[in-house]
Tab-separated table of C-alpha atoms in Angstrom:
chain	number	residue	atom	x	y	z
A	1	UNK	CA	190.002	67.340	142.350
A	2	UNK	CA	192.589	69.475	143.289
A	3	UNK	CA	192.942	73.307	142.192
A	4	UNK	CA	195.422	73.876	139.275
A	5	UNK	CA	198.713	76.023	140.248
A	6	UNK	CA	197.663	75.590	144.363
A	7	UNK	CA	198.856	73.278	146.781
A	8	UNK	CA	196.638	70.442	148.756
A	9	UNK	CA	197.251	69.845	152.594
A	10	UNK	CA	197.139	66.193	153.038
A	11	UNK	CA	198.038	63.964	156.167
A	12	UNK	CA	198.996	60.727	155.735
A	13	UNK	CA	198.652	57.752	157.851
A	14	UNK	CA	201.855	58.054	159.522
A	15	UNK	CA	200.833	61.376	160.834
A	16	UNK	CA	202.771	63.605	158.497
A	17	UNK	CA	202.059	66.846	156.858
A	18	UNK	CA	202.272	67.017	152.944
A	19	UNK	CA	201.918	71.052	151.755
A	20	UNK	CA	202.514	69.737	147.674
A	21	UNK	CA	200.864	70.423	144.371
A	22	UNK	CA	198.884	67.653	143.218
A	23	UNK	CA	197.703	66.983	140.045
A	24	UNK	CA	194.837	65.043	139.154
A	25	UNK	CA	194.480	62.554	135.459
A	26	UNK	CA	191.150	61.188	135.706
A	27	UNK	CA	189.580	58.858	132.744
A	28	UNK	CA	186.584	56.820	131.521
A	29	UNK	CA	186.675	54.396	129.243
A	30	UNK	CA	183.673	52.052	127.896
A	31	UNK	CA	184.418	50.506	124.612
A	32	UNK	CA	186.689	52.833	122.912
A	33	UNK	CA	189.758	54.203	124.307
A	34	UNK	CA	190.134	55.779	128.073
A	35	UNK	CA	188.983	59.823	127.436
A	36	UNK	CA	189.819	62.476	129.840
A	37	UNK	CA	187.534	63.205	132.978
A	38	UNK	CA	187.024	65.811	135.915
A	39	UNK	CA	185.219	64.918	139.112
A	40	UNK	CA	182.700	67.323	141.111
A	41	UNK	CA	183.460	70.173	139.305
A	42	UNK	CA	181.508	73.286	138.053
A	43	UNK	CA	180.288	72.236	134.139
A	44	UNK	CA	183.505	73.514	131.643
A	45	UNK	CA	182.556	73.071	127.367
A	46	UNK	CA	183.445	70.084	125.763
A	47	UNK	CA	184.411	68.528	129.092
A	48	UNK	CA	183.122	64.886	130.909
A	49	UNK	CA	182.808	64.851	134.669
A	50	UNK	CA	181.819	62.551	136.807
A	51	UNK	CA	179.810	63.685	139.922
A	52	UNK	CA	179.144	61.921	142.996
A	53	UNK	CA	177.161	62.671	146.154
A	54	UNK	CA	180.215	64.791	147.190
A	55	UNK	CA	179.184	67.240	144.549
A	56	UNK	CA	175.309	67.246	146.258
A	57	UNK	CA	172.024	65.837	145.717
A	58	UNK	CA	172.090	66.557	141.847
A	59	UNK	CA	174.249	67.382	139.584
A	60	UNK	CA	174.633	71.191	138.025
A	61	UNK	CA	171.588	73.267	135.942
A	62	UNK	CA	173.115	73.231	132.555
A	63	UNK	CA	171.637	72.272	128.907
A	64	UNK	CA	173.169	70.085	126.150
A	65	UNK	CA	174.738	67.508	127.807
A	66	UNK	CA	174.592	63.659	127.670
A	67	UNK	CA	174.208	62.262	131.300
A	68	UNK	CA	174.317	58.898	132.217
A	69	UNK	CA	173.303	57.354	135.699
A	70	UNK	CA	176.313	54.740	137.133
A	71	UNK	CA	174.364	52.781	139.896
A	72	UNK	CA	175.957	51.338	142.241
A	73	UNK	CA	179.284	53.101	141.976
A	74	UNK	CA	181.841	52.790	144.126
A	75	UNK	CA	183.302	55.058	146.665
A	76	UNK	CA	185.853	56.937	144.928
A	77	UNK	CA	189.247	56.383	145.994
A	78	UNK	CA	192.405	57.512	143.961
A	79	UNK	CA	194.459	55.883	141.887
A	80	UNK	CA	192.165	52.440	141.852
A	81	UNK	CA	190.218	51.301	138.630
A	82	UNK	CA	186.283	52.167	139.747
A	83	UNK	CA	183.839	49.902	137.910
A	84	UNK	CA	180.078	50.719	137.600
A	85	UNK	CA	177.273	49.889	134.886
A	86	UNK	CA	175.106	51.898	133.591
A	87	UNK	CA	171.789	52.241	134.146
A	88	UNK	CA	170.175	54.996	132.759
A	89	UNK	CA	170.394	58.221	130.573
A	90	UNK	CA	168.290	61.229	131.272
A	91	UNK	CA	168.547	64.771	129.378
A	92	UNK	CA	169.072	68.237	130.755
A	93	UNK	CA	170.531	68.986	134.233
A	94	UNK	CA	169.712	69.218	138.103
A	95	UNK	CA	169.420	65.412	137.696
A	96	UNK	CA	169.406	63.628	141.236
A	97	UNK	CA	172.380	61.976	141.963
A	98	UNK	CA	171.690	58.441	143.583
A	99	UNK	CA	172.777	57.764	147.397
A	100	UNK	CA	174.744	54.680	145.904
A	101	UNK	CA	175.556	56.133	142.326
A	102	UNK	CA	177.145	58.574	140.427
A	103	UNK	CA	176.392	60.525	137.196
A	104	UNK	CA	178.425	60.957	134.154
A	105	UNK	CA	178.180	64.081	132.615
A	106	UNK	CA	179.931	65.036	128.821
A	107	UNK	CA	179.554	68.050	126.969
A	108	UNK	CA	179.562	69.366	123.513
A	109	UNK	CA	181.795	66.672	120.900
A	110	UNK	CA	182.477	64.204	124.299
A	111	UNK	CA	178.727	63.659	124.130
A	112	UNK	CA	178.714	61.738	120.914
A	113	UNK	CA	181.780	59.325	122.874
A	114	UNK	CA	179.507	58.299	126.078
A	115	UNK	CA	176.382	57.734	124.456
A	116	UNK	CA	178.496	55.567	121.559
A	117	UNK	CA	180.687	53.856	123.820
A	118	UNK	CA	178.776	53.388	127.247
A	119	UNK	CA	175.051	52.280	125.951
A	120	UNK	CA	172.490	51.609	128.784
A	121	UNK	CA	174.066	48.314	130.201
A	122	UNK	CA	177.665	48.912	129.217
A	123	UNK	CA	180.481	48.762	131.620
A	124	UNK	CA	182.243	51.684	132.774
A	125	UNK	CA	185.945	51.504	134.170
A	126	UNK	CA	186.643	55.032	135.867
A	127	UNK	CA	189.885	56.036	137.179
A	128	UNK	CA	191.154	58.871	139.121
A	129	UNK	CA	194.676	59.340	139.450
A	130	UNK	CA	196.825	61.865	141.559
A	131	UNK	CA	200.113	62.815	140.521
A	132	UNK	CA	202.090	62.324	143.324
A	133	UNK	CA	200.238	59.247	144.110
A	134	UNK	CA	199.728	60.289	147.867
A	135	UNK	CA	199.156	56.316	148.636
A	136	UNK	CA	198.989	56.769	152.368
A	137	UNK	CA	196.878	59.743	152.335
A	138	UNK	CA	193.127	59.091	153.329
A	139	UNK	CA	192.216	63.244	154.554
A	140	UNK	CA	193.498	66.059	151.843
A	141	UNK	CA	192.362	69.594	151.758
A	142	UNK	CA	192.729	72.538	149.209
A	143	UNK	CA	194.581	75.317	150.391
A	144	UNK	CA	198.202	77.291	149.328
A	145	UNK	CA	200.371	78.541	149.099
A	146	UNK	CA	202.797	76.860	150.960
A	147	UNK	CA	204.755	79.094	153.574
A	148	UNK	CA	207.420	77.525	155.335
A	149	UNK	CA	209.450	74.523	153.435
A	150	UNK	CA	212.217	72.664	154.708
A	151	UNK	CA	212.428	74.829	157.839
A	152	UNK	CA	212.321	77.974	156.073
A	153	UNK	CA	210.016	80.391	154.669
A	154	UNK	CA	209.125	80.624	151.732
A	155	UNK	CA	208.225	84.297	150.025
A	156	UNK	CA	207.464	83.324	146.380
A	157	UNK	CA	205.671	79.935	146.119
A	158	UNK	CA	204.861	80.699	142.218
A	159	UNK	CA	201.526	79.557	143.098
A	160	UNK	CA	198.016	80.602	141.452
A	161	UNK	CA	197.737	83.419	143.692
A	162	UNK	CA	197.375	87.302	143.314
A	163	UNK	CA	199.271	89.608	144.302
A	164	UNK	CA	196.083	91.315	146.055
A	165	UNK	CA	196.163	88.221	147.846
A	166	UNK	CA	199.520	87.707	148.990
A	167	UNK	CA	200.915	91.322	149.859
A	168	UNK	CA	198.757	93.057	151.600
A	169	UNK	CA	198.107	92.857	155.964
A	170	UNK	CA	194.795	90.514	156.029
A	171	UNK	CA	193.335	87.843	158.633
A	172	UNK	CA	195.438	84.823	157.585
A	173	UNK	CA	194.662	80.881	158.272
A	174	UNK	CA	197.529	78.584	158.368
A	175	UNK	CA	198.362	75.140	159.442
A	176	UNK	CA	201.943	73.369	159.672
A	177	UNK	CA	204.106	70.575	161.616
A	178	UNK	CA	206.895	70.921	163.701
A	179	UNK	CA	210.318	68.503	163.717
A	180	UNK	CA	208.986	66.296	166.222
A	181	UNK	CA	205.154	65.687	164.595
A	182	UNK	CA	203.141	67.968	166.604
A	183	UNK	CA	200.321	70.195	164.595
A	184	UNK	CA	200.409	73.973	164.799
A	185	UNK	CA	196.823	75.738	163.722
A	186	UNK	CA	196.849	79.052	163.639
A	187	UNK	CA	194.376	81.858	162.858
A	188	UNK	CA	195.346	85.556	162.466
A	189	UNK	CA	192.685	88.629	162.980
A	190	UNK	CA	193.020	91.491	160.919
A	191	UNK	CA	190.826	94.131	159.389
A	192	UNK	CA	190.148	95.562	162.329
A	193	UNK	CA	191.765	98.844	163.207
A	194	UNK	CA	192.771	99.230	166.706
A	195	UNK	CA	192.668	95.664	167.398
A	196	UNK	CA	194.133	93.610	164.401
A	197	UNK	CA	195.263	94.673	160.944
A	198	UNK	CA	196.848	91.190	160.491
A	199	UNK	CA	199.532	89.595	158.580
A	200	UNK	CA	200.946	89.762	154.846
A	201	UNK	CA	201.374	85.798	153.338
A	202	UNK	CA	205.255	86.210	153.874
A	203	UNK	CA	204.655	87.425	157.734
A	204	UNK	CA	202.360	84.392	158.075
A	205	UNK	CA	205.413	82.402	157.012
A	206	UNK	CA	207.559	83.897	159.029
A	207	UNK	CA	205.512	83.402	161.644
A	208	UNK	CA	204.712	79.357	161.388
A	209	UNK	CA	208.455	79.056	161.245
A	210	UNK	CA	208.960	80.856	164.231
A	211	UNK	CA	206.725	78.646	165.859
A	212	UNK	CA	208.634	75.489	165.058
A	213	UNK	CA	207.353	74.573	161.685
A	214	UNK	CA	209.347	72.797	159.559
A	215	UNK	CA	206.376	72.468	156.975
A	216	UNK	CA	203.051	75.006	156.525
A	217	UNK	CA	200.759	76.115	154.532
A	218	UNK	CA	198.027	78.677	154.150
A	219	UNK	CA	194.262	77.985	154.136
A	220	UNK	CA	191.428	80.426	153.416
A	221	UNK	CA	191.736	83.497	155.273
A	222	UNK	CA	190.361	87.307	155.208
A	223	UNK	CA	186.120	86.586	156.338
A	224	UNK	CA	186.942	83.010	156.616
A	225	UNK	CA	189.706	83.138	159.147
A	226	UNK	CA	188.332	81.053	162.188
A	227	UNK	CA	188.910	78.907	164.490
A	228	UNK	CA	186.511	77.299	167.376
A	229	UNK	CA	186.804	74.459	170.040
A	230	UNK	CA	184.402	72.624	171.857
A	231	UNK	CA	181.688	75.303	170.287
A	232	UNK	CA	183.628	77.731	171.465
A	233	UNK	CA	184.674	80.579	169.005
A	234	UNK	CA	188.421	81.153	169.725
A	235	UNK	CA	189.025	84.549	167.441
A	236	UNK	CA	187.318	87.363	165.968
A	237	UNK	CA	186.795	86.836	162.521
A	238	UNK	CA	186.446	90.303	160.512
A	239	UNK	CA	183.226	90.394	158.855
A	240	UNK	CA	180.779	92.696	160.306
A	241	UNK	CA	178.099	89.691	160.885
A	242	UNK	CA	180.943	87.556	162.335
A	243	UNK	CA	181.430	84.165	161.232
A	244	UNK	CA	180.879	83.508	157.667
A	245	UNK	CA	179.351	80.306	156.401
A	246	UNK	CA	182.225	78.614	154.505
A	247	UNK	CA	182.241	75.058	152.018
A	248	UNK	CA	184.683	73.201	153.843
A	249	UNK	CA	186.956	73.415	156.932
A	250	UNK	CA	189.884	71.691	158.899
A	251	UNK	CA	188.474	69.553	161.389
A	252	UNK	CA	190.177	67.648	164.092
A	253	UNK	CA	188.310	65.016	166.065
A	254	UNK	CA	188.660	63.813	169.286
A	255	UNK	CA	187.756	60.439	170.846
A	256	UNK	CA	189.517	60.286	174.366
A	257	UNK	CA	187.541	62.291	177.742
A	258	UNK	CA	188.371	65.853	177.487
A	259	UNK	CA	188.222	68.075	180.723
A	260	UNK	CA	187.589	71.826	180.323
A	261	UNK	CA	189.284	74.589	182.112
A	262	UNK	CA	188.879	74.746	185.882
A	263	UNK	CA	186.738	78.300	186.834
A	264	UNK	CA	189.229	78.701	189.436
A	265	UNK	CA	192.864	78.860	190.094
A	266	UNK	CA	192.871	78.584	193.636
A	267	UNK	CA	189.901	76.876	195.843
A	268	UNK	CA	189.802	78.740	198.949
A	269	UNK	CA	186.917	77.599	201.686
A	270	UNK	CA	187.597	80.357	203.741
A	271	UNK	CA	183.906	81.969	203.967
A	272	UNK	CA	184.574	85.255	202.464
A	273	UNK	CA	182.396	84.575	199.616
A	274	UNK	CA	185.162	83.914	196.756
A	275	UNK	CA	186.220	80.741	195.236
A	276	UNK	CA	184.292	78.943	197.887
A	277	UNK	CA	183.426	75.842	195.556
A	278	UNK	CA	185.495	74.779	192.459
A	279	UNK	CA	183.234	73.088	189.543
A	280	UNK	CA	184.477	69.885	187.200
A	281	UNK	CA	183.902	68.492	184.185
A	282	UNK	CA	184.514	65.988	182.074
A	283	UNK	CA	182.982	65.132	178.257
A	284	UNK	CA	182.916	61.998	176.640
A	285	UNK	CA	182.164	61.307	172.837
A	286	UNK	CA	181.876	57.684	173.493
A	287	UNK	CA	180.158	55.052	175.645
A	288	UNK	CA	183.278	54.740	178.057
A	289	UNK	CA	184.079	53.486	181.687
A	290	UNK	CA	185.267	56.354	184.126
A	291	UNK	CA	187.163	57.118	187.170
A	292	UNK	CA	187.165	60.885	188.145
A	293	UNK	CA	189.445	61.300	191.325
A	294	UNK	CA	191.243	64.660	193.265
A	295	UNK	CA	194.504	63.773	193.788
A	296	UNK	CA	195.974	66.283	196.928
A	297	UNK	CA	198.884	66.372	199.031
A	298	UNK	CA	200.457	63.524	201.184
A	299	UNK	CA	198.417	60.866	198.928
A	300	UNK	CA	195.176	62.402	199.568
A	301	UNK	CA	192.718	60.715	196.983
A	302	UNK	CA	189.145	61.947	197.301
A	303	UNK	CA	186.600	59.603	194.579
A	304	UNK	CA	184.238	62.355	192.355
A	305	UNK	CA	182.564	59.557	189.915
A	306	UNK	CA	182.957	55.833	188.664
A	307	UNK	CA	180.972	53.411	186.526
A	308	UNK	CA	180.126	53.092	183.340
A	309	UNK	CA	178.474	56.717	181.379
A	310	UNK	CA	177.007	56.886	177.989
A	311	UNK	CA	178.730	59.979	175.900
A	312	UNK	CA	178.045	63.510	177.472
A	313	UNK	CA	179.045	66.257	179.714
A	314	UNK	CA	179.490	65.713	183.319
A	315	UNK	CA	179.825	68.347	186.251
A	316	UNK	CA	180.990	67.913	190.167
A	317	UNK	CA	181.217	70.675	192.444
A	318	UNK	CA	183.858	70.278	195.461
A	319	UNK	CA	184.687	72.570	198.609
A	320	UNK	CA	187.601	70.963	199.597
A	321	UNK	CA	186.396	71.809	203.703
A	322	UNK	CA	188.738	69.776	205.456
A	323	UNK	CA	191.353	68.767	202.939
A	324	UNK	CA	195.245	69.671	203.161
A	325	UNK	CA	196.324	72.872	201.536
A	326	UNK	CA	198.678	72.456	198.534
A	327	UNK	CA	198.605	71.322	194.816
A	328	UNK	CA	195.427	69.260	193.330
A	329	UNK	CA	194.620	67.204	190.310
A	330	UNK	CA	191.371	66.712	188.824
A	331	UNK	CA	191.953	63.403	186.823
A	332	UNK	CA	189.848	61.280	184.546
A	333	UNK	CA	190.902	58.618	183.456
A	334	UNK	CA	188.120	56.453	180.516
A	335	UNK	CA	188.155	53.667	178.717
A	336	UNK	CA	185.949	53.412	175.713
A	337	UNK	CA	183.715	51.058	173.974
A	338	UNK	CA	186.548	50.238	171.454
A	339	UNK	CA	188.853	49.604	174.545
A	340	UNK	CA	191.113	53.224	174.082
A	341	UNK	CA	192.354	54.374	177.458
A	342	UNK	CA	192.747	58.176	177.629
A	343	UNK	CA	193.467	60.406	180.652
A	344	UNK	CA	192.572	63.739	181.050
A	345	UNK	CA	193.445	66.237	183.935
A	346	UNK	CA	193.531	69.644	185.703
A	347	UNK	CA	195.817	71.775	188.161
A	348	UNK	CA	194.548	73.662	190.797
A	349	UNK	CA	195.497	74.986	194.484
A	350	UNK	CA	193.545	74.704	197.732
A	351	UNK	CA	194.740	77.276	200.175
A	352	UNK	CA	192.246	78.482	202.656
A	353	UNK	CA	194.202	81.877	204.016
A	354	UNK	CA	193.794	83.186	200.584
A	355	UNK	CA	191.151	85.625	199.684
């Protein structure tokens, strides 16, 4: 569910950004009336949640509870009735939480309601709803507070923040979308004198908008500030031991062929021991169909792999003896199991006077 008092990043299916606080109104209802519920949440007195394999394998270490086992439970989706039966009661917790199931959990007086209104057998009608309704948004992530709105930033977002949090210079995360639809990540060092002492929540702001954003937000930052590509670690986070292990992250996928940077510049073949071979690659992430060309001056087209490759890294190495001088492309172009085209490709020079 989604943090009182902090906004939740969500994109929706169109693409779009959505930095807004969202509130959740779950409910269970057996044979009485619908009675308030949480979802994957830490245990809280006189309180029924409902945990799913989200939460983990079981459900949390606590005593005096009523706990019964929903099997086969749906997968939860907001703001649909969920219907399940259930099949079980067990006492006490760290109770395993079945693969295709779910466990209801009450505390203290909402006890006495589940084991009175949903017996072993009884029907269970669960439903989670999100206030806005966020229809069209399948991928949401906690974060806050928002920073830029409308175009502008935004200094006092009123949100469940401290000011310890907010004011002072610290490694800050933040993601946000520009006018036209394109995503801007960003990750901010700081805590590290002589290098980075980083940004306060208002200069984070300042700066999303100053990179286009018409909408941002902030995500985790100070230790958890990171970013990586292709296993690559991108920034220096600010704890001593480096990265920290974190619950949950922003995570962008990619299914297209993706080329890596070029080692050189400038392929020069000129025998003084520099930049005398130039080294490409391409990685796929799905069964596709390839062709990897070098596309030169005048038309010149010189083949560097075709056929059909199973998902991977692939690497060419080219001296370009006897090729014009000028401008080159490395270009791949694949077409995947599920028939998507994409085209990746590199810029380099060939110039054999230079050293």
């Amino acid at each position: 569910g989604p943090a009182d008092f902090r906004s939740t990043i969500g994109v929706d299916t169109d693409g779009m950004l959505h930095v807004e606080r969202v509130r959740l109104a779950g409910s269970w209802q057996g044979s009485g009336q619908r009675r308030i519920l949480g979802i994957n949440e830490p245990p809280r007195a006189n309180r029924t949640t409902l945990y799913t394999r989200a939460w983990g394998p079981r459900t949390p270490a606590e005593n005096g509870s009523a706990q019964a086992v929903l099997q086969p439970f749906p997968a939860s989706a907001p703001n649909t009735p969920l219907t399940s039966t259930v099949t079980g009661y067990v006492s006490g917790g760290n109770q395993p939480i079945p693969p295709d199931g779910a466990v209801l959990v009450a505390r203290g007086n909402q006890a006495t309601f589940l084991a009175t209104e949903a017996p072993l057998g009884a029907t269970v009608k669960i439903l989670l709803a999100l206030t806005p309704p966020w229809a069209n948004v399948p991928e949401a992530l906690g974060g806050g507070p928002i920073v830029v709105r409308d175009g502008k930033p935004v200094f006092r977002s009123f949100e469940g923040f401290t000011a310890s949090q907010l004011a002072p210079r610290h490694p800050r995360t933040g993601v946000g979308q520009t006018a036209d639809g394109r995503i801007v990540l960003v990750a901010v060092d700081g805590r590290q004198p002589g290098y980075s002492t980083g940004l306060t929540n208002f200069e984070l702001g300042l700066t999303m908008m100053r990179l286009g954003c018409v909408t941002a937000s902030a995500l985790d930052g100070g230790g958890s500030t990171t970013m990586a590509f292709d296993g690559r670690l991108l920034n220096r986070p600010s704890d001593p031991g480096g990265e920290r292990a974190v619950a949950e992250a922003l995570t962008l996928f990619y299914f297209g062929v993706y080329a890596p940077a070029l080692p050189s510049r400038v392929l020069s073949p000129n025998a003084d021991g520099v930049d005398e071979t130039q080294t490409f690659a391409y990685k796929l992430v799905r069964p596709s169909t390839v062709n990897a060309t070098l596309n030169g001056p005048g038309g010149a087209v010189v083949p560097i792999d075709s056929g059909t490759r199973e998902r991977g890294l692939y690497r060419f190495t080219w001296n370009g003896v006897g090729q014009p001088e000028g401008a080159w492309t490395f270009r791949v172009t694949a077409d995947d199991d599920l028939g998507r085209r994409s085209i990746a490709d590199r810029q380099f020079a060939l110039n054999n006077t230079l050293g």
